[in-house]
Amino acid sequence: MKTDSLFYRLFSAAPSILFELIGQPDRPHYRFQSVELKQTGFRIDGILSPPDSQRHQPTYFIEVQFQKDNYLYHRAFAELFLYLQQYPHLHDWQAILIYPRPSLEPPPSLLYAPLLNSPNVKRIYLSQLPPTDSIPITLLQLIYKPIGQAPHLAQKILTQLDQAPSSLSPSLVLELLETTLVYKLPHLSREEIQAMLGIATSFRETRVYRDAFAEGIDQGLKQGLEQGLEKGLEQGLEQGLEKGLEKGLEQGLEQGLEQGLEQGLEQGLEQGLEQGYLQLILRLLNRRIGVLSEELQQKVKNLSGTQLEALGDALLDLNSPDDLEQWLRSAPSSHRPII
């Protein structure tokens, strides 16, 4: 993966990083995309577009340049204005040019001076960013800083994650952090990187996962207790009446209720735990690869408990619905579905 591709991946996963970088408030619901310009062979890798309900907001064109290119502005502005010609409904635009340092910027050109000096174009030099405790900005610094500084910056991010709130969710920060380090340290496996940082070797063992899983367990326990009590009382009454015919109505009802409550609670707790885990996996999949189709949701619901555990371990390797489809096709044989 090239450095600019890693930047685009971060902006795609968390558009708020770009808005913090350029000093603007977060704009929720913006979508990141790459666009192939019709009949030109040009492709713009980074576009942040407003939702349809906010078309008056600007569209952001992002160019990340980590190599010297004297003709960068010729290409970038040509692509930008071709896009505006093909999509004339745009209300406003901003071009964000990101360099690791000023020396990689193309030489001055009178051709583009009016554009470069306009408020529509902003140039960012990562080496000139002031010291910050911002997790999103530190993630960007981690990409371009020397490899020797990577462990220190990664530990700084983990410390910030525990000490202060961030605009990014903890699970997303961990995901982006590991992805960046895998790119920066290709000679190390993901497990070795996790060990270096003190991160649990399995996503299911991380604090973030445990917190989310605990939420699912709480919901499952509540539902399981309600169902268990209801079924337990019903089963207890039936068993109590049957035994009461032999030993007396009073003794039979007492024993039946006791046994029914015990069995019902046990079954209800088990079912509640399994259903809570299933709902957790579905929420994590929706957050990771987008809202699942009804067909994909049903396939996940048909997985056994063992298969769901395997899917939980594979979450970090899934980047799209197609990846999930492929995983489901190669999933180990099922014994029984959760529901």
Tab-separated table of C-alpha atoms in Angstrom:
chain	number	residue	atom	x	y	z
A	1	MET	CA	0.000	0.000	0.000
A	2	LYS	CA	1.391	3.415	-0.980
A	3	THR	CA	1.543	6.247	1.537
A	4	ASP	CA	-1.126	8.320	-0.212
A	5	SER	CA	-3.446	5.289	-0.294
A	6	LEU	CA	-3.065	4.946	3.471
A	7	PHE	CA	-4.090	8.590	3.924
A	8	TYR	CA	-7.146	8.054	1.736
A	9	ARG	CA	-8.055	4.985	3.769
A	10	LEU	CA	-7.950	7.025	6.979
A	11	PHE	CA	-10.056	9.808	5.456
A	12	SER	CA	-12.535	7.224	4.152
A	13	ALA	CA	-12.886	5.545	7.550
A	14	ALA	CA	-13.055	8.826	9.472
A	15	PRO	CA	-13.747	12.000	7.409
A	16	SER	CA	-13.591	14.008	10.627
A	17	ILE	CA	-9.785	13.626	10.504
A	18	LEU	CA	-9.609	15.867	7.425
A	19	PHE	CA	-11.821	18.550	8.950
A	20	GLU	CA	-9.676	18.638	12.077
A	21	LEU	CA	-6.533	18.835	9.905
A	22	ILE	CA	-7.791	21.920	8.043
A	23	GLY	CA	-9.156	23.541	11.193
A	24	GLN	CA	-12.854	23.276	10.381
A	25	PRO	CA	-15.690	21.824	12.473
A	26	ASP	CA	-16.701	18.276	11.726
A	27	ARG	CA	-19.328	17.848	9.014
A	28	PRO	CA	-21.296	14.667	9.733
A	29	HIS	CA	-22.607	12.454	6.933
A	30	TYR	CA	-19.959	13.455	4.383
A	31	ARG	CA	-19.007	10.482	2.191
A	32	PHE	CA	-15.545	9.684	0.843
A	33	GLN	CA	-15.203	8.334	-2.690
A	34	SER	CA	-12.920	7.862	-5.679
A	35	VAL	CA	-14.348	9.031	-9.007
A	36	GLU	CA	-13.436	7.976	-12.551
A	37	LEU	CA	-13.911	10.936	-14.879
A	38	LYS	CA	-15.891	9.923	-17.950
A	39	GLN	CA	-13.990	9.367	-21.226
A	40	THR	CA	-10.744	10.855	-19.882
A	41	GLY	CA	-8.835	8.084	-18.107
A	42	PHE	CA	-8.475	10.417	-15.115
A	43	ARG	CA	-9.348	9.247	-11.622
A	44	ILE	CA	-9.660	11.436	-8.541
A	45	ASP	CA	-8.747	9.309	-5.523
A	46	GLY	CA	-10.036	11.543	-2.754
A	47	ILE	CA	-13.368	13.380	-2.804
A	48	LEU	CA	-15.458	14.207	0.253
A	49	SER	CA	-19.022	14.966	-0.798
A	50	PRO	CA	-21.840	16.420	1.310
A	51	PRO	CA	-25.106	14.505	1.727
A	52	ASP	CA	-27.977	15.374	-0.606
A	53	SER	CA	-29.671	17.288	2.199
A	54	GLN	CA	-26.619	19.613	2.484
A	55	ARG	CA	-25.757	20.332	-1.146
A	56	HIS	CA	-24.998	23.952	-0.285
A	57	GLN	CA	-21.908	22.730	1.601
A	58	PRO	CA	-18.570	22.483	-0.285
A	59	THR	CA	-17.187	19.359	-1.911
A	60	TYR	CA	-13.580	18.659	-0.871
A	61	PHE	CA	-10.946	17.464	-3.350
A	62	ILE	CA	-7.985	15.877	-1.545
A	63	GLU	CA	-4.535	15.423	-3.073
A	64	VAL	CA	-1.842	13.688	-1.001
A	65	GLN	CA	1.629	14.079	-2.537
A	66	PHE	CA	4.652	12.297	-1.035
A	67	GLN	CA	6.854	12.433	-4.151
A	68	LYS	CA	8.260	15.344	-6.106
A	69	ASP	CA	6.058	16.094	-9.121
A	70	ASN	CA	6.699	19.357	-10.968
A	71	TYR	CA	3.469	18.942	-12.933
A	72	LEU	CA	1.225	18.132	-9.989
A	73	TYR	CA	-0.839	21.318	-10.292
A	74	HIS	CA	-1.325	20.801	-14.040
A	75	ARG	CA	-2.862	17.398	-13.360
A	76	ALA	CA	-4.718	18.177	-10.122
A	77	PHE	CA	-6.476	21.307	-11.380
A	78	ALA	CA	-7.229	19.694	-14.756
A	79	GLU	CA	-8.957	16.817	-12.952
A	80	LEU	CA	-10.776	19.195	-10.616
A	81	PHE	CA	-12.248	21.341	-13.394
A	82	LEU	CA	-13.136	18.299	-15.502
A	83	TYR	CA	-15.079	17.060	-12.477
A	84	LEU	CA	-16.851	20.414	-12.145
A	85	GLN	CA	-17.712	20.263	-15.852
A	86	GLN	CA	-19.165	16.755	-15.516
A	87	TYR	CA	-20.960	17.517	-12.225
A	88	PRO	CA	-22.253	21.089	-12.688
A	89	HIS	CA	-24.693	20.862	-9.758
A	90	LEU	CA	-21.925	21.497	-7.183
A	91	HIS	CA	-22.487	24.579	-5.059
A	92	ASP	CA	-18.931	25.129	-3.790
A	93	TRP	CA	-15.560	23.380	-3.703
A	94	GLN	CA	-12.337	23.256	-1.711
A	95	ALA	CA	-9.021	21.711	-2.791
A	96	ILE	CA	-6.812	20.328	-0.004
A	97	LEU	CA	-3.176	19.642	-0.993
A	98	ILE	CA	-1.234	17.634	1.607
A	99	TYR	CA	2.589	17.449	1.590
A	100	PRO	CA	4.897	15.920	4.199
A	101	ARG	CA	7.131	19.026	3.907
A	102	PRO	CA	7.308	22.209	1.765
A	103	SER	CA	10.282	20.967	-0.287
A	104	LEU	CA	8.038	18.498	-2.142
A	105	GLU	CA	5.739	21.218	-3.446
A	106	PRO	CA	6.085	21.979	-7.190
A	107	PRO	CA	8.026	25.131	-8.114
A	108	PRO	CA	6.034	28.398	-8.285
A	109	SER	CA	4.010	28.878	-11.453
A	110	LEU	CA	2.170	31.971	-12.637
A	111	LEU	CA	-0.339	29.663	-14.338
A	112	TYR	CA	-1.854	28.569	-11.045
A	113	ALA	CA	-0.907	31.400	-8.673
A	114	PRO	CA	-4.477	32.846	-8.612
A	115	LEU	CA	-5.858	29.438	-7.650
A	116	LEU	CA	-3.172	28.660	-5.071
A	117	ASN	CA	-3.707	32.046	-3.419
A	118	SER	CA	-7.493	31.759	-3.410
A	119	PRO	CA	-9.510	30.718	-0.332
A	120	ASN	CA	-10.649	27.637	-2.277
A	121	VAL	CA	-7.201	26.022	-2.098
A	122	LYS	CA	-5.443	25.041	1.122
A	123	ARG	CA	-1.943	23.575	1.339
A	124	ILE	CA	-1.020	21.484	4.393
A	125	TYR	CA	2.591	20.677	5.362
A	126	LEU	CA	2.553	17.871	7.918
A	127	SER	CA	6.059	18.711	9.163
A	128	GLN	CA	4.811	22.156	10.225
A	129	LEU	CA	1.868	20.975	12.311
A	130	PRO	CA	2.191	22.180	15.915
A	131	PRO	CA	2.497	19.663	18.781
A	132	THR	CA	-0.908	18.278	19.664
A	133	ASP	CA	-2.663	15.698	21.810
A	134	SER	CA	-5.249	15.128	19.100
A	135	ILE	CA	-5.543	11.425	18.297
A	136	PRO	CA	-6.612	11.986	14.639
A	137	ILE	CA	-3.658	14.311	13.942
A	138	THR	CA	-1.239	11.951	15.715
A	139	LEU	CA	-2.492	9.141	13.469
A	140	LEU	CA	-1.587	11.247	10.424
A	141	GLN	CA	1.837	12.023	11.888
A	142	LEU	CA	2.399	8.312	12.437
A	143	ILE	CA	2.161	7.737	8.673
A	144	TYR	CA	4.914	10.108	7.581
A	145	LYS	CA	7.237	10.108	10.600
A	146	PRO	CA	10.411	7.925	10.424
A	147	ILE	CA	9.974	4.250	11.275
A	148	GLY	CA	12.040	4.670	14.439
A	149	GLN	CA	9.404	7.021	15.883
A	150	ALA	CA	6.477	4.722	15.098
A	151	PRO	CA	6.422	2.761	18.407
A	152	HIS	CA	6.597	5.988	20.456
A	153	LEU	CA	3.763	7.642	18.515
A	154	ALA	CA	1.663	4.478	18.674
A	155	GLN	CA	2.075	4.278	22.449
A	156	LYS	CA	1.179	7.978	22.661
A	157	ILE	CA	-2.071	7.289	20.802
A	158	LEU	CA	-2.929	4.392	23.130
A	159	THR	CA	-2.243	6.557	26.180
A	160	GLN	CA	-4.401	9.384	24.801
A	161	LEU	CA	-7.146	6.879	24.051
A	162	ASP	CA	-7.315	5.868	27.715
A	163	GLN	CA	-6.983	9.364	29.159
A	164	ALA	CA	-9.068	11.682	26.989
A	165	PRO	CA	-12.154	11.485	24.762
A	166	SER	CA	-11.675	11.502	20.992
A	167	SER	CA	-13.896	12.265	18.027
A	168	LEU	CA	-13.094	8.718	16.854
A	169	SER	CA	-14.412	5.588	18.536
A	170	PRO	CA	-11.803	3.471	20.388
A	171	SER	CA	-12.421	0.501	18.097
A	172	LEU	CA	-11.802	2.642	14.988
A	173	VAL	CA	-8.620	4.125	16.487
A	174	LEU	CA	-7.245	0.639	17.219
A	175	GLU	CA	-8.117	-0.515	13.713
A	176	LEU	CA	-6.457	2.483	12.022
A	177	LEU	CA	-3.444	2.250	14.325
A	178	GLU	CA	-2.826	-1.420	13.513
A	179	THR	CA	-3.362	-0.833	9.778
A	180	THR	CA	-0.819	1.998	9.769
A	181	LEU	CA	1.782	0.010	11.695
A	182	VAL	CA	1.389	-3.014	9.425
A	183	TYR	CA	2.232	-0.659	6.544
A	184	LYS	CA	5.107	1.036	8.398
A	185	LEU	CA	6.600	-2.214	9.741
A	186	PRO	CA	6.058	-4.800	6.976
A	187	HIS	CA	8.684	-7.130	8.471
A	188	LEU	CA	6.496	-7.646	11.550
A	189	SER	CA	3.294	-9.666	11.672
A	190	ARG	CA	0.088	-8.148	13.046
A	191	GLU	CA	0.504	-10.312	16.153
A	192	GLU	CA	4.070	-9.036	16.685
A	193	ILE	CA	2.879	-5.450	16.328
A	194	GLN	CA	0.089	-6.067	18.837
A	195	ALA	CA	2.596	-7.587	21.260
A	196	MET	CA	4.958	-4.617	20.794
A	197	LEU	CA	2.170	-2.209	21.720
A	198	GLY	CA	0.744	-4.340	24.482
A	199	ILE	CA	-2.496	-4.766	22.534
A	200	ALA	CA	-4.360	-8.052	23.089
A	201	THR	CA	-3.518	-10.649	20.451
A	202	SER	CA	-7.148	-11.030	19.502
A	203	PHE	CA	-9.652	-8.261	18.864
A	204	ARG	CA	-12.086	-10.204	21.031
A	205	GLU	CA	-9.735	-9.676	23.972
A	206	THR	CA	-9.397	-5.906	23.666
A	207	ARG	CA	-10.991	-3.543	26.158
A	208	VAL	CA	-13.118	-2.038	23.408
A	209	TYR	CA	-14.442	-5.436	22.394
A	210	ARG	CA	-15.044	-6.432	26.009
A	211	ASP	CA	-16.994	-3.218	26.647
A	212	ALA	CA	-19.151	-3.781	23.579
A	213	PHE	CA	-19.542	-7.472	24.370
A	214	ALA	CA	-20.541	-6.650	27.949
A	215	GLU	CA	-23.289	-4.420	26.584
A	216	GLY	CA	-24.559	-7.321	24.480
A	217	ILE	CA	-24.354	-9.650	27.484
A	218	ASP	CA	-26.377	-7.239	29.630
A	219	GLN	CA	-29.101	-7.046	27.012
A	220	GLY	CA	-29.011	-10.800	26.512
A	221	LEU	CA	-29.231	-11.464	30.244
A	222	LYS	CA	-32.219	-9.176	30.619
A	223	GLN	CA	-34.044	-10.791	27.731
A	224	GLY	CA	-32.967	-14.260	28.837
A	225	LEU	CA	-34.189	-13.712	32.399
A	226	GLU	CA	-37.570	-12.478	31.208
A	227	GLN	CA	-38.018	-15.397	28.829
A	228	GLY	CA	-36.583	-17.841	31.350
A	229	LEU	CA	-38.962	-16.748	34.105
A	230	GLU	CA	-41.944	-16.929	31.789
A	231	LYS	CA	-41.045	-20.345	30.414
A	232	GLY	CA	-39.908	-21.559	33.815
A	233	LEU	CA	-43.223	-20.684	35.454
A	234	GLU	CA	-45.146	-22.343	32.649
A	235	GLN	CA	-43.023	-25.486	32.726
A	236	GLY	CA	-43.030	-25.537	36.505
A	237	LEU	CA	-46.818	-25.408	36.647
A	238	GLU	CA	-47.125	-28.252	34.162
A	239	GLN	CA	-44.609	-30.446	35.997
A	240	GLY	CA	-46.087	-29.520	39.350
A	241	LEU	CA	-49.582	-30.524	38.292
A	242	GLU	CA	-48.299	-33.837	36.956
A	243	LYS	CA	-46.418	-34.676	40.152
A	244	GLY	CA	-49.219	-33.306	42.267
A	245	LEU	CA	-51.451	-36.081	41.012
A	246	GLU	CA	-49.060	-38.533	42.682
A	247	LYS	CA	-47.870	-36.678	45.759
A	248	GLY	CA	-50.484	-34.064	46.239
A	249	LEU	CA	-51.269	-30.759	44.605
A	250	GLU	CA	-49.365	-28.659	47.155
A	251	GLN	CA	-46.083	-30.596	47.006
A	252	GLY	CA	-46.284	-30.939	43.224
A	253	LEU	CA	-46.758	-27.229	42.622
A	254	GLU	CA	-43.818	-26.372	44.898
A	255	GLN	CA	-41.422	-28.829	43.276
A	256	GLY	CA	-42.625	-28.003	39.783
A	257	LEU	CA	-42.162	-24.284	40.233
A	258	GLU	CA	-38.695	-24.752	41.713
A	259	GLN	CA	-37.515	-27.089	38.963
A	260	GLY	CA	-39.176	-25.040	36.243
A	261	LEU	CA	-37.615	-21.804	37.415
A	262	GLU	CA	-34.163	-23.393	37.583
A	263	GLN	CA	-34.368	-24.941	34.111
A	264	GLY	CA	-36.028	-21.899	32.603
A	265	LEU	CA	-33.416	-19.541	33.999
A	266	GLU	CA	-30.598	-21.770	32.754
A	267	GLN	CA	-32.071	-22.022	29.262
A	268	GLY	CA	-32.973	-18.350	29.199
A	269	LEU	CA	-29.487	-17.253	30.251
A	270	GLU	CA	-27.864	-19.432	27.588
A	271	GLN	CA	-30.200	-18.212	24.865
A	272	GLY	CA	-29.834	-14.616	25.997
A	273	LEU	CA	-26.029	-14.780	25.926
A	274	GLU	CA	-26.052	-16.252	22.414
A	275	GLN	CA	-28.542	-13.703	21.114
A	276	GLY	CA	-26.590	-10.857	22.712
A	277	TYR	CA	-23.382	-12.049	21.033
A	278	LEU	CA	-25.194	-12.299	17.670
A	279	GLN	CA	-26.521	-8.739	17.948
A	280	LEU	CA	-23.028	-7.509	18.882
A	281	ILE	CA	-21.485	-9.164	15.802
A	282	LEU	CA	-24.180	-7.628	13.557
A	283	ARG	CA	-23.540	-4.142	14.999
A	284	LEU	CA	-19.781	-4.488	14.548
A	285	LEU	CA	-20.244	-5.689	10.943
A	286	ASN	CA	-22.521	-2.719	10.158
A	287	ARG	CA	-19.900	-0.358	11.566
A	288	ARG	CA	-17.012	-2.128	9.843
A	289	ILE	CA	-18.311	-2.744	6.265
A	290	GLY	CA	-21.575	-0.795	6.066
A	291	VAL	CA	-25.217	-1.687	6.614
A	292	LEU	CA	-25.764	-5.363	5.761
A	293	SER	CA	-28.416	-6.472	3.310
A	294	GLU	CA	-31.274	-8.597	4.660
A	295	GLU	CA	-29.775	-11.604	2.881
A	296	LEU	CA	-26.371	-11.145	4.540
A	297	GLN	CA	-27.993	-10.547	7.937
A	298	GLN	CA	-29.925	-13.807	7.606
A	299	LYS	CA	-26.776	-15.712	6.661
A	300	VAL	CA	-25.032	-14.393	9.774
A	301	LYS	CA	-28.056	-15.288	11.913
A	302	ASN	CA	-27.895	-18.855	10.566
A	303	LEU	CA	-24.344	-19.324	11.885
A	304	SER	CA	-23.720	-21.594	14.843
A	305	GLY	CA	-22.205	-20.294	18.048
A	306	THR	CA	-18.788	-21.668	17.048
A	307	GLN	CA	-19.002	-20.006	13.642
A	308	LEU	CA	-19.966	-16.662	15.215
A	309	GLU	CA	-16.874	-16.832	17.437
A	310	ALA	CA	-14.755	-17.446	14.330
A	311	LEU	CA	-16.443	-14.503	12.587
A	312	GLY	CA	-15.669	-12.284	15.577
A	313	ASP	CA	-11.978	-13.215	15.302
A	314	ALA	CA	-12.041	-12.394	11.557
A	315	LEU	CA	-13.702	-8.966	11.859
A	316	LEU	CA	-10.512	-6.954	11.319
A	317	ASP	CA	-9.859	-8.777	8.030
A	318	LEU	CA	-13.246	-7.849	6.538
A	319	ASN	CA	-13.341	-4.604	4.565
A	320	SER	CA	-16.461	-4.992	2.398
A	321	PRO	CA	-19.674	-7.035	2.023
A	322	ASP	CA	-17.834	-9.119	-0.606
A	323	ASP	CA	-15.219	-10.074	2.005
A	324	LEU	CA	-18.036	-11.184	4.322
A	325	GLU	CA	-19.649	-13.231	1.515
A	326	GLN	CA	-16.352	-14.955	0.832
A	327	TRP	CA	-15.828	-15.672	4.531
A	328	LEU	CA	-19.323	-17.137	4.850
A	329	ARG	CA	-18.710	-19.437	1.890
A	330	SER	CA	-15.536	-20.781	3.494
A	331	ALA	CA	-16.871	-20.860	7.070
A	332	PRO	CA	-16.463	-24.154	9.012
A	333	SER	CA	-19.408	-26.558	9.003
A	334	SER	CA	-22.375	-25.522	11.138
A	335	HIS	CA	-24.098	-27.506	13.856
A	336	ARG	CA	-26.979	-25.278	14.790
A	337	PRO	CA	-27.840	-21.603	14.289
A	338	ILE	CA	-28.140	-19.128	17.132
A	339	ILE	CA	-31.763	-18.358	16.180
